[in-house]
JSON list of C-alpha atoms and ligand atoms in Angstrom, two decimals:
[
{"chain": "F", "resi": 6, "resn": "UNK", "atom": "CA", "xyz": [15.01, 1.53, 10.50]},
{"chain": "F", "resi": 7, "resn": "UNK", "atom": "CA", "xyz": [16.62, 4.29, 12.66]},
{"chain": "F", "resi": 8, "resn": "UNK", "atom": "CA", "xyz": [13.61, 6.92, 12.23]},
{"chain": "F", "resi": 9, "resn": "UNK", "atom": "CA", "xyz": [13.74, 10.70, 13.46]},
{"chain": "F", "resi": 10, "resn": "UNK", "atom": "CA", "xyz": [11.16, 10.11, 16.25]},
{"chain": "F", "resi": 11, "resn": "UNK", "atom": "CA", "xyz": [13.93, 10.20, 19.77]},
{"chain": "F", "resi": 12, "resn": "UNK", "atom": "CA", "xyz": [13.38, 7.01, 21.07]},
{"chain": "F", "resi": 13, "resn": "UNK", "atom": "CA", "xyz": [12.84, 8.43, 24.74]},
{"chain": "F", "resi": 14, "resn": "UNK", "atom": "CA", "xyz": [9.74, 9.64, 23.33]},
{"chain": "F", "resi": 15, "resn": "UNK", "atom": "CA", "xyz": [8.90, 5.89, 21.74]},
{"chain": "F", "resi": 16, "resn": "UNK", "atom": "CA", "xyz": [8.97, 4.32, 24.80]},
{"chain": "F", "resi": 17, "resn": "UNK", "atom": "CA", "xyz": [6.15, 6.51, 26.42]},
{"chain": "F", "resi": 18, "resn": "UNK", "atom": "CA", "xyz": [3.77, 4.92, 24.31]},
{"chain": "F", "resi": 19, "resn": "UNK", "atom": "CA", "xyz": [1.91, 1.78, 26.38]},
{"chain": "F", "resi": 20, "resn": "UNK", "atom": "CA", "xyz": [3.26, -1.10, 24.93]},
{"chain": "F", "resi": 21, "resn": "UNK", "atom": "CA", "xyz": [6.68, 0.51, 23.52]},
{"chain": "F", "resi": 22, "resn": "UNK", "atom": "CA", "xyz": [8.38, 0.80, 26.38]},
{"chain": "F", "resi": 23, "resn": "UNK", "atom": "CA", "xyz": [11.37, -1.14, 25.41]},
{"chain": "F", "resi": 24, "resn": "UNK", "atom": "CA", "xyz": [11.57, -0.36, 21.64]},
{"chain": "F", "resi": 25, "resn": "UNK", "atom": "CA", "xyz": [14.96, -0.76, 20.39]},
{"chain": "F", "resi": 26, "resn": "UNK", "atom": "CA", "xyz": [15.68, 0.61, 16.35]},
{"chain": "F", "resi": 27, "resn": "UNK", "atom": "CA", "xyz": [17.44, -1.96, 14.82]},
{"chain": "F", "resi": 28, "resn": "UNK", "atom": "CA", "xyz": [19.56, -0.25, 11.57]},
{"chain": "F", "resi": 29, "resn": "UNK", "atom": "CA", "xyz": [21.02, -2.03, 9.56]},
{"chain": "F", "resi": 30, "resn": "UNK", "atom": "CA", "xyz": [18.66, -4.99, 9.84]},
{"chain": "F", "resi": 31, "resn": "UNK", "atom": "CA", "xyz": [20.19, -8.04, 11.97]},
{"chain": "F", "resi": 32, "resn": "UNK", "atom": "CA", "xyz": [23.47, -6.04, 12.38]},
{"chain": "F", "resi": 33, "resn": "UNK", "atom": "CA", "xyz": [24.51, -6.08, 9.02]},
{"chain": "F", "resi": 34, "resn": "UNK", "atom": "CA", "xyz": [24.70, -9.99, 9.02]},
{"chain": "F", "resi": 35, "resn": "UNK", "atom": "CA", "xyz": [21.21, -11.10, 7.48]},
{"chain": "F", "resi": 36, "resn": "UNK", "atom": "CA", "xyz": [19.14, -10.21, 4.77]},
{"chain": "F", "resi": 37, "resn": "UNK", "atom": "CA", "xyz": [15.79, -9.13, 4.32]},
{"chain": "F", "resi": 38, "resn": "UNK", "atom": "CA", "xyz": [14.10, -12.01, 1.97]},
{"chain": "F", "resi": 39, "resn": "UNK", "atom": "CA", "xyz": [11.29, -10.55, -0.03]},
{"chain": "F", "resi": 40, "resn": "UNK", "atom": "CA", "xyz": [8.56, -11.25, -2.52]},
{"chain": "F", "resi": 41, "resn": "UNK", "atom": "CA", "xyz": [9.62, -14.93, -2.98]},
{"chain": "F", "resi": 42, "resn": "UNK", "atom": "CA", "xyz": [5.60, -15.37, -3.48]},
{"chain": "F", "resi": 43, "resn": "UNK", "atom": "CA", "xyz": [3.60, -12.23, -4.68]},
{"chain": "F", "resi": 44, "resn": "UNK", "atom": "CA", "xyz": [-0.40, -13.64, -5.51]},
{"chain": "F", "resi": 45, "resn": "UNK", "atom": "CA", "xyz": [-1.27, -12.90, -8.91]},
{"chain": "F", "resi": 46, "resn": "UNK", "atom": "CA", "xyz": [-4.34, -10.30, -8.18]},
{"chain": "F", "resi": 47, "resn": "UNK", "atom": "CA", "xyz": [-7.32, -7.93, -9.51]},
{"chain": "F", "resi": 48, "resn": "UNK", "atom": "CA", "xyz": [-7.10, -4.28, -9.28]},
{"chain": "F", "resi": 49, "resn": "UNK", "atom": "CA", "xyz": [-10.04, -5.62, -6.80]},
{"chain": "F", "resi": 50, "resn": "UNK", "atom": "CA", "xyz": [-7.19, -6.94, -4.65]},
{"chain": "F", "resi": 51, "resn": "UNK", "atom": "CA", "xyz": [-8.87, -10.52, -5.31]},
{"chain": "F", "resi": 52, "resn": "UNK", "atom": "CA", "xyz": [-6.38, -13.26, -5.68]},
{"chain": "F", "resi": 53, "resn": "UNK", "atom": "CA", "xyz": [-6.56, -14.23, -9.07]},
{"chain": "F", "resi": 54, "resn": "UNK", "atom": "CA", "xyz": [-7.90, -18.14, -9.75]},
{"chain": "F", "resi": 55, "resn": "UNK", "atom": "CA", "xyz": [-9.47, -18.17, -5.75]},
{"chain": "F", "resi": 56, "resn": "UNK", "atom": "CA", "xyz": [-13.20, -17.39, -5.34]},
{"chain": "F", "resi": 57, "resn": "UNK", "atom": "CA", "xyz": [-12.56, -15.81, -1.57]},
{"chain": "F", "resi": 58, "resn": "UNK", "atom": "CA", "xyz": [-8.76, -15.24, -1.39]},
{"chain": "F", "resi": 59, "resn": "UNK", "atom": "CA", "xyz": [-7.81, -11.16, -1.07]},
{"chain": "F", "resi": 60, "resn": "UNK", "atom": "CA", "xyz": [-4.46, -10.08, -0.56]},
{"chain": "F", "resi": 61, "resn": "UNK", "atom": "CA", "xyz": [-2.45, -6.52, 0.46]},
{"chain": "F", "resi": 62, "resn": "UNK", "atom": "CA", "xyz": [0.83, -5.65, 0.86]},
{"chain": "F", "resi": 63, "resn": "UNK", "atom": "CA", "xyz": [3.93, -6.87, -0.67]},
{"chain": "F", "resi": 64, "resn": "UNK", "atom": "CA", "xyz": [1.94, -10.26, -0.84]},
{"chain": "F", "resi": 65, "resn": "UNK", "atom": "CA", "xyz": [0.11, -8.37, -3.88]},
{"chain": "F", "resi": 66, "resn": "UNK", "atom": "CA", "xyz": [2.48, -6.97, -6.13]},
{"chain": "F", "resi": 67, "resn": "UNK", "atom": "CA", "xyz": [6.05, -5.57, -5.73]},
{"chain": "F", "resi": 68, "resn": "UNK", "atom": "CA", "xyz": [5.13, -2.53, -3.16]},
{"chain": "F", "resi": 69, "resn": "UNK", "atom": "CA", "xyz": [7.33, -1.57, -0.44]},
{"chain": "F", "resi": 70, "resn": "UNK", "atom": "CA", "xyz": [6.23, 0.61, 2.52]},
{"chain": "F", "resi": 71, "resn": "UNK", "atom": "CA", "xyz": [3.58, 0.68, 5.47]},
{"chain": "F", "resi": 72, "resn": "UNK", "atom": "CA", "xyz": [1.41, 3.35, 3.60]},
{"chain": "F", "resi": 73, "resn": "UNK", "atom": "CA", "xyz": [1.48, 0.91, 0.46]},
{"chain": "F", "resi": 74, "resn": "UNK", "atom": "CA", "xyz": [0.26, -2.05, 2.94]},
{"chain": "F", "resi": 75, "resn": "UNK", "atom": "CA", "xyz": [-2.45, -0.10, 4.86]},
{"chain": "F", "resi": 76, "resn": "UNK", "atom": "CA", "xyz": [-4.09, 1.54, 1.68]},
{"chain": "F", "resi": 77, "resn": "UNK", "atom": "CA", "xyz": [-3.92, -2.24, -0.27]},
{"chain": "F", "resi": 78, "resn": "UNK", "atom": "CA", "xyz": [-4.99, -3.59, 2.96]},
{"chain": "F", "resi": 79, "resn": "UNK", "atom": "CA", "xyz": [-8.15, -1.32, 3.27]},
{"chain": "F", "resi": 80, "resn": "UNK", "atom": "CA", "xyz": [-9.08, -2.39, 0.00]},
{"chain": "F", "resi": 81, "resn": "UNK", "atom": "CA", "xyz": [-8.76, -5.74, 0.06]},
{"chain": "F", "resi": 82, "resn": "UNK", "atom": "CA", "xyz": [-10.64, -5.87, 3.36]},
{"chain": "F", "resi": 83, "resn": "UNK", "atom": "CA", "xyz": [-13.65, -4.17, 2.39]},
{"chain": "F", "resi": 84, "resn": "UNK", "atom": "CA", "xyz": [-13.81, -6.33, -1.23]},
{"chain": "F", "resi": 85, "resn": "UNK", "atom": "CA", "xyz": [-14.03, -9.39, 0.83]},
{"chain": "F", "resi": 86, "resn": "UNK", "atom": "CA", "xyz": [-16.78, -8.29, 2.59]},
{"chain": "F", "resi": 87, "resn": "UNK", "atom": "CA", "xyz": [-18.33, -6.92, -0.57]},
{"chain": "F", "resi": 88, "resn": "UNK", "atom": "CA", "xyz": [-17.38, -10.04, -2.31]},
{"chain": "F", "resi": 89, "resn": "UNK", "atom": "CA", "xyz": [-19.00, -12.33, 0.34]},
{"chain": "F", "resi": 90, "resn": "UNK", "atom": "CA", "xyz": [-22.28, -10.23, 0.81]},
{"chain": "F", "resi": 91, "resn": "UNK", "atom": "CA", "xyz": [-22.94, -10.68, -3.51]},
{"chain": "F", "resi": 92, "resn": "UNK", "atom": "CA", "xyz": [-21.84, -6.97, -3.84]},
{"chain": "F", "resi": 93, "resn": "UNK", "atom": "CA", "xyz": [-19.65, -5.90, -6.63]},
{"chain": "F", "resi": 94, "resn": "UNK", "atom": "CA", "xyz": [-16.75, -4.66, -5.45]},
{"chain": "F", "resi": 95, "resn": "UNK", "atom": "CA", "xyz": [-14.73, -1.31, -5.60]},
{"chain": "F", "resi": 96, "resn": "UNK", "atom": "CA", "xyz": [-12.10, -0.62, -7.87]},
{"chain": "F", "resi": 97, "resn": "UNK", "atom": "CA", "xyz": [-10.21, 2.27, -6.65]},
{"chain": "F", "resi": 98, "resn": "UNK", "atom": "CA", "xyz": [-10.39, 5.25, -9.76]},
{"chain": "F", "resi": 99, "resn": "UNK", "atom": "CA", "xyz": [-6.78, 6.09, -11.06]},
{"chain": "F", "resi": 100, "resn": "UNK", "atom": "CA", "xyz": [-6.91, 9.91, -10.64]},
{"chain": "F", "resi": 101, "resn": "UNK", "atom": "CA", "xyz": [-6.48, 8.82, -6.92]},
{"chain": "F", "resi": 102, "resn": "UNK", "atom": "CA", "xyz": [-2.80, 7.78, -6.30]},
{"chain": "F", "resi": 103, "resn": "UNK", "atom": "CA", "xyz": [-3.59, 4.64, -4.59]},
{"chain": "F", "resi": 104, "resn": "UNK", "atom": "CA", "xyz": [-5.92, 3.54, -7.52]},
{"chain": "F", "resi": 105, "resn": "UNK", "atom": "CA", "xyz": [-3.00, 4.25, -9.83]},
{"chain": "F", "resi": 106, "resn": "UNK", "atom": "CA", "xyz": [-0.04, 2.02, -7.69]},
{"chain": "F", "resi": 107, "resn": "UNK", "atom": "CA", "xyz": [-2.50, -0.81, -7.78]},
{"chain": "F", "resi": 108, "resn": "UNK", "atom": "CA", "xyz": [-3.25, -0.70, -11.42]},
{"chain": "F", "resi": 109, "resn": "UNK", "atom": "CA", "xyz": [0.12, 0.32, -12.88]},
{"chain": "F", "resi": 110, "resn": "UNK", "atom": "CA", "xyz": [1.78, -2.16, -10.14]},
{"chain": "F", "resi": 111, "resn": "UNK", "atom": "CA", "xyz": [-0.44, -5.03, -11.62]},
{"chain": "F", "resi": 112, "resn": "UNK", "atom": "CA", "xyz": [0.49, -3.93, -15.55]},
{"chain": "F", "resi": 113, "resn": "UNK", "atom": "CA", "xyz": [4.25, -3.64, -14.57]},
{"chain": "F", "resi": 114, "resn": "UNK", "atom": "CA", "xyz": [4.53, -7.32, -13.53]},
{"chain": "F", "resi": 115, "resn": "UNK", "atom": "CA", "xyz": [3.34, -8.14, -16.58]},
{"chain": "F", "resi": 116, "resn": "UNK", "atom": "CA", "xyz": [6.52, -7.39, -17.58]},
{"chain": "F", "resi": 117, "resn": "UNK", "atom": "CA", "xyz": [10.17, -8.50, -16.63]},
{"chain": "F", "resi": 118, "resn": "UNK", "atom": "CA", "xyz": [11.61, -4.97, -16.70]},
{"chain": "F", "resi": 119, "resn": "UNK", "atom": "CA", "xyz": [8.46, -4.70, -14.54]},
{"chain": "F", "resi": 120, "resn": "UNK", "atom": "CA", "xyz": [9.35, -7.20, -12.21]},
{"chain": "F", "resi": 121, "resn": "UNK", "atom": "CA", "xyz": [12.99, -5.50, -11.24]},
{"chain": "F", "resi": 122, "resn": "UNK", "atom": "CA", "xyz": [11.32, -2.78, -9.53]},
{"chain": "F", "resi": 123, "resn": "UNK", "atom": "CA", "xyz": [9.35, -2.10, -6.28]},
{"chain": "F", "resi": 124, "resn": "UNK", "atom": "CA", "xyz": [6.68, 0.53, -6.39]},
{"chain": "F", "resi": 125, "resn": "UNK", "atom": "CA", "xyz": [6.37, 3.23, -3.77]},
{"chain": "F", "resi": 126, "resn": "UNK", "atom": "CA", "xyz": [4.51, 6.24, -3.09]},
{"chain": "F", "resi": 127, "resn": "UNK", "atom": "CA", "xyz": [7.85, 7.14, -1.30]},
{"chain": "F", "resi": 128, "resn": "UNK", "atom": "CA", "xyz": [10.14, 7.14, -4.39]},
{"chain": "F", "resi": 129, "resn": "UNK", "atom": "CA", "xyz": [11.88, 6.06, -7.49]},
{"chain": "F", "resi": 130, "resn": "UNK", "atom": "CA", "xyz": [9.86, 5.33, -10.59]},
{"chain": "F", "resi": 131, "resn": "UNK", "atom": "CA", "xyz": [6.00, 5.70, -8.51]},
{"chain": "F", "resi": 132, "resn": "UNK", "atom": "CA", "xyz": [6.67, 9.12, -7.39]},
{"chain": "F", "resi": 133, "resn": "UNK", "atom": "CA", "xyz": [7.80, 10.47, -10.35]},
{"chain": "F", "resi": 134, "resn": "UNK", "atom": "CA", "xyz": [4.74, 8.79, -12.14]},
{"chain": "F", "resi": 135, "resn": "UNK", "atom": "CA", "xyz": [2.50, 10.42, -8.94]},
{"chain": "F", "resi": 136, "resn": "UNK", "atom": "CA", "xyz": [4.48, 13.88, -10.03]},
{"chain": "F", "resi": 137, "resn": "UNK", "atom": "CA", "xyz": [3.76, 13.74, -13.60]},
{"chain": "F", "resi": 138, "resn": "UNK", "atom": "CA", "xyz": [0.10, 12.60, -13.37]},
{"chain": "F", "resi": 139, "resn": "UNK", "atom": "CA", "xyz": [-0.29, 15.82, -10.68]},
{"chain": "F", "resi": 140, "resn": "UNK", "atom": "CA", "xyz": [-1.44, 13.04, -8.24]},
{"chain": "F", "resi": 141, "resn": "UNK", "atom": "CA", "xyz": [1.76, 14.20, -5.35]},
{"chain": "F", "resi": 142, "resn": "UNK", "atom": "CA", "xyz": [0.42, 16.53, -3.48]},
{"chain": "F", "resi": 143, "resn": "UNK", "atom": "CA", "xyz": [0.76, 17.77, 0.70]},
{"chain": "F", "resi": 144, "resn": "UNK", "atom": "CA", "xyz": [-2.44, 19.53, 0.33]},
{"chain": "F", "resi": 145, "resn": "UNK", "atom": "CA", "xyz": [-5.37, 17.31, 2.68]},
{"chain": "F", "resi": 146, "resn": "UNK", "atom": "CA", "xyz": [-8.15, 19.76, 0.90]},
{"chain": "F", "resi": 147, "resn": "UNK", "atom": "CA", "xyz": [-7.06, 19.13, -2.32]},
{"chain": "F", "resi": 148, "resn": "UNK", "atom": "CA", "xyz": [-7.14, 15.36, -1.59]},
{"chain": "F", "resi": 149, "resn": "UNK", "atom": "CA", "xyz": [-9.83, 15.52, 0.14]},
{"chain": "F", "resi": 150, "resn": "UNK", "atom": "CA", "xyz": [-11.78, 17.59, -2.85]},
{"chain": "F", "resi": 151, "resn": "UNK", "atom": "CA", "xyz": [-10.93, 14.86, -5.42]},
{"chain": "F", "resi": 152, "resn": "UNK", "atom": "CA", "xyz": [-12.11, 11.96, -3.41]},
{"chain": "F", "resi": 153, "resn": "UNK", "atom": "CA", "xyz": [-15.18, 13.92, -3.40]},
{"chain": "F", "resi": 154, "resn": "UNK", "atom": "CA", "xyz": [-15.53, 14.45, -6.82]},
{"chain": "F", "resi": 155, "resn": "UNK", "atom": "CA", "xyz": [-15.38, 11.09, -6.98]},
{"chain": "F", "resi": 156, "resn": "UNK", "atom": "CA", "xyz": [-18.47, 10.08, -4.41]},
{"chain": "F", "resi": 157, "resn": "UNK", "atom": "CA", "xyz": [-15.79, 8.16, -2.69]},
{"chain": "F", "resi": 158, "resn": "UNK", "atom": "CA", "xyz": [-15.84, 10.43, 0.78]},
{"chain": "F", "resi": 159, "resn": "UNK", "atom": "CA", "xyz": [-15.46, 7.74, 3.61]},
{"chain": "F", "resi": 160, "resn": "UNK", "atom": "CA", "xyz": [-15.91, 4.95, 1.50]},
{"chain": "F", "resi": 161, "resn": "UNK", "atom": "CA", "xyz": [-14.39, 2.33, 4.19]},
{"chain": "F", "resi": 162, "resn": "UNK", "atom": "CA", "xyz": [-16.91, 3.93, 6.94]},
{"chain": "F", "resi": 163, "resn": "UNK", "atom": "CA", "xyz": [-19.68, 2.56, 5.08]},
{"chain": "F", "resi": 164, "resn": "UNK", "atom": "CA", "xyz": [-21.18, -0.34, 7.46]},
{"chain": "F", "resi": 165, "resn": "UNK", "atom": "CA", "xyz": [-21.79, -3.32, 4.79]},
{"chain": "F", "resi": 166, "resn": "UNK", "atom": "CA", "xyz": [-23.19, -5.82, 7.38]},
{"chain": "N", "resi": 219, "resn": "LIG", "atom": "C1", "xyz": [14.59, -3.18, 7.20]},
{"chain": "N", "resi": 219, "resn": "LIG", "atom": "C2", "xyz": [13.33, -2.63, 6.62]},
{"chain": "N", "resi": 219, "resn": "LIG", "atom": "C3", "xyz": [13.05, -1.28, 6.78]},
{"chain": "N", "resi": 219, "resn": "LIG", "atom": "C4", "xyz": [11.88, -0.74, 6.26]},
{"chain": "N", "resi": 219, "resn": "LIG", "atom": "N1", "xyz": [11.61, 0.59, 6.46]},
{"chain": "N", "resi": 219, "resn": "LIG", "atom": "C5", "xyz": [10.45, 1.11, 6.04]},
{"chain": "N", "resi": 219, "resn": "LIG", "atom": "C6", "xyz": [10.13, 2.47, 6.31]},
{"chain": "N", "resi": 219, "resn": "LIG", "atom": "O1", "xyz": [10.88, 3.21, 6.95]},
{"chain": "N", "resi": 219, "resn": "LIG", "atom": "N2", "xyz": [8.94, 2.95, 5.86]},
{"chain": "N", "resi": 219, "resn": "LIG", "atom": "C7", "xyz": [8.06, 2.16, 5.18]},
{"chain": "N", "resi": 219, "resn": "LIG", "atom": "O2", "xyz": [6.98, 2.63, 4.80]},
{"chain": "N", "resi": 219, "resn": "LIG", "atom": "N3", "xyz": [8.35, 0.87, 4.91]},
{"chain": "N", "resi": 219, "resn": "LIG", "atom": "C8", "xyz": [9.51, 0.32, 5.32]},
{"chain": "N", "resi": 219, "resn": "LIG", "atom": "N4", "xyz": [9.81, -0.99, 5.05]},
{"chain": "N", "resi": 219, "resn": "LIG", "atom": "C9", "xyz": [8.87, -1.79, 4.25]},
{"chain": "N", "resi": 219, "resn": "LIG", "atom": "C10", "xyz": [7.69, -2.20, 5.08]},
{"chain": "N", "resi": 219, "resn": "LIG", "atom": "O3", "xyz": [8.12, -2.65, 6.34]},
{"chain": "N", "resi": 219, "resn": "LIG", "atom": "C11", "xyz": [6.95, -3.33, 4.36]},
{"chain": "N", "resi": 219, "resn": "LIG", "atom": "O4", "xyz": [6.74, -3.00, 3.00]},
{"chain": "N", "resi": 219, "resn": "LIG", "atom": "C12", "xyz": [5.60, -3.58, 5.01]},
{"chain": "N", "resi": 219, "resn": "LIG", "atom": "O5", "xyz": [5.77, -3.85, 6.39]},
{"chain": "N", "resi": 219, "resn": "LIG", "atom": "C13", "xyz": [4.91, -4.74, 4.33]},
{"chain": "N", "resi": 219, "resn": "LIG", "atom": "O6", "xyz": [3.74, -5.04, 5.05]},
{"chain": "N", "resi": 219, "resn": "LIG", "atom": "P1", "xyz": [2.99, -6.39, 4.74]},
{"chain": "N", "resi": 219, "resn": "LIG", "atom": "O7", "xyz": [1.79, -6.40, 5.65]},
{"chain": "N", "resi": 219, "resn": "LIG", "atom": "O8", "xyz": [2.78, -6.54, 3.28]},
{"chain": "N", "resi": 219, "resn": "LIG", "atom": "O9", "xyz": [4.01, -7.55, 5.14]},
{"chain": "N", "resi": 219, "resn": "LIG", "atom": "P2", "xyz": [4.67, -7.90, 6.53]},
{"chain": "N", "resi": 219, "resn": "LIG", "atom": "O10", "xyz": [4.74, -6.72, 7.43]},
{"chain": "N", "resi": 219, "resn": "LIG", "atom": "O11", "xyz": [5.95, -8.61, 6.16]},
{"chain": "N", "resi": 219, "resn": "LIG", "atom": "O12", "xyz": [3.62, -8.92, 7.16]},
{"chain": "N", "resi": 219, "resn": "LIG", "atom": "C14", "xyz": [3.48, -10.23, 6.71]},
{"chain": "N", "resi": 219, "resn": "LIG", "atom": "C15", "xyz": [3.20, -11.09, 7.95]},
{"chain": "N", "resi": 219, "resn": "LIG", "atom": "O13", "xyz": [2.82, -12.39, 7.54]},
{"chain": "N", "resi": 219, "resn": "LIG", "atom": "C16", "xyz": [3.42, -13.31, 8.40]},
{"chain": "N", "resi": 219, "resn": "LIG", "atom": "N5", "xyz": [3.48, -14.59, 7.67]},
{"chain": "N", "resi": 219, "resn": "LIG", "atom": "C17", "xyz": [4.27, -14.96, 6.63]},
{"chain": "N", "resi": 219, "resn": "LIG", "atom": "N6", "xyz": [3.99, -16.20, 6.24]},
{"chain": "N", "resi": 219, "resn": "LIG", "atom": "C18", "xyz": [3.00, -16.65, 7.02]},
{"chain": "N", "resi": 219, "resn": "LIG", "atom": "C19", "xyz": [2.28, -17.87, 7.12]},
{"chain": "N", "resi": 219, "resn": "LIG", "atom": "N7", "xyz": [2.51, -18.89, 6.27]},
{"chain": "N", "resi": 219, "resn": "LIG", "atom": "N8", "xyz": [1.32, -17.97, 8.04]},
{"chain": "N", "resi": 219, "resn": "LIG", "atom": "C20", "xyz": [1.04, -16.95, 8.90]},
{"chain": "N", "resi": 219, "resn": "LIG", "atom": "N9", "xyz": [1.70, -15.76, 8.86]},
{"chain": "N", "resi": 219, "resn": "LIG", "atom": "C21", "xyz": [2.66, -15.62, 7.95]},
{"chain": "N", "resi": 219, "resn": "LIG", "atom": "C22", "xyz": [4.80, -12.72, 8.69]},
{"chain": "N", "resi": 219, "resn": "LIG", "atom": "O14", "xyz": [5.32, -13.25, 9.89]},
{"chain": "N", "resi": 219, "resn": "LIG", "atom": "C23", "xyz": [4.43, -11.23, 8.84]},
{"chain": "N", "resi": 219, "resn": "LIG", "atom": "O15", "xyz": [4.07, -10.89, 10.16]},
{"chain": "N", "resi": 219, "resn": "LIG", "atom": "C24", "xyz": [10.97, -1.57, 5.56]},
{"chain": "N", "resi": 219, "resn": "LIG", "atom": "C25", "xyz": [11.24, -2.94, 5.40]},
{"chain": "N", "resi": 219, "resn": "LIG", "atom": "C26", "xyz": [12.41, -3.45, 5.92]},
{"chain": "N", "resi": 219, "resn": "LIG", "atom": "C27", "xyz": [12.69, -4.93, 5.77]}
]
């Protein structure tokens, strides 16, 4: 998408130096094809009826967005290393917004009202869910202080092998 960063600036980065935005997607003559196979998954990020099968991203549930991808993908990536080594595995709590998109993603496909939408911490239904539950906030303390809480403080750090 056309983003706010100037593209001179883009193409100083090694490796970007002839980064193009492309807005609308294919010119306006193609379509973005999406979620034609989401896995059926844990709250784990476990694949659901395959012993050592993890999935992220829109692959596991109806999210949209990098941030959505990364945090899943985090997740899933430690539980298979968890999951391989005998360990049980971490279940992200809910008073942490990712722990909440995961679970709440996973009840609303239960459900085909559910399955219309696309869950985001960047809008529509998610972020007024994150508002509501007090879990939107700027503040990296404050974020910081209820990961804490929690005994979760640089949980993906942790060396498991
Ligand atoms: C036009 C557009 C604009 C967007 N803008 C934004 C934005 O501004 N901000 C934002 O946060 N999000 C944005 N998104 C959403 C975001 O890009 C996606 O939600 C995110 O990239 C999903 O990441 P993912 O890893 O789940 O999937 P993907 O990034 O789609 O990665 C899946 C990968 O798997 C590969 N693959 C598929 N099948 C196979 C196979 N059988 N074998 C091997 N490899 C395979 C694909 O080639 C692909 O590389 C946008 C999406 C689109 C389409």
């Amino acid at each position: 998408m056309t983003s706010y960063y100037p593209l001179d600036k883009l193409r100083k980065i090694e490796g970007l130096e002839d980064a193009k935005f492309v807005d609308p997607y294919a010119g306006g003559k193609g379509n973005s094809i999406r979620y034609l196979s989401v896995a059926p998954r844990s709250n784990q990020m476990k694949v659901i009826g395959v012993d050592n099968l993890f999935c992220a991203g829109e692959k596991s549930g109806l999210f949209v967005g990098h941030t959505e991808a990364m945090t899943t993908g985090f997740l899933a990536g430690h539980n298979a290393v968890r999951s391989q080594l005998g360990m049980p595995m971490l279940t992200l709590p809910r008073n942490l917004a990712t722990g909440d998109l995961i679970a709440y993603a996973n009840e609303k496909v239960e459900t085909i009202e559910g399955r219309r939408n696309r869950y985001t911490f960047a809008g529509a239904e998610f972020f007024n869910r994150m508002k509501e539950r007090g879990l939107y906030t700027l503040d990296i303390d404050e974020i910081k202080a209820r990961v804490s809480k929690l005994s979760l403080d640089n949980i993906f750090d942790q060396k498991l092998v």
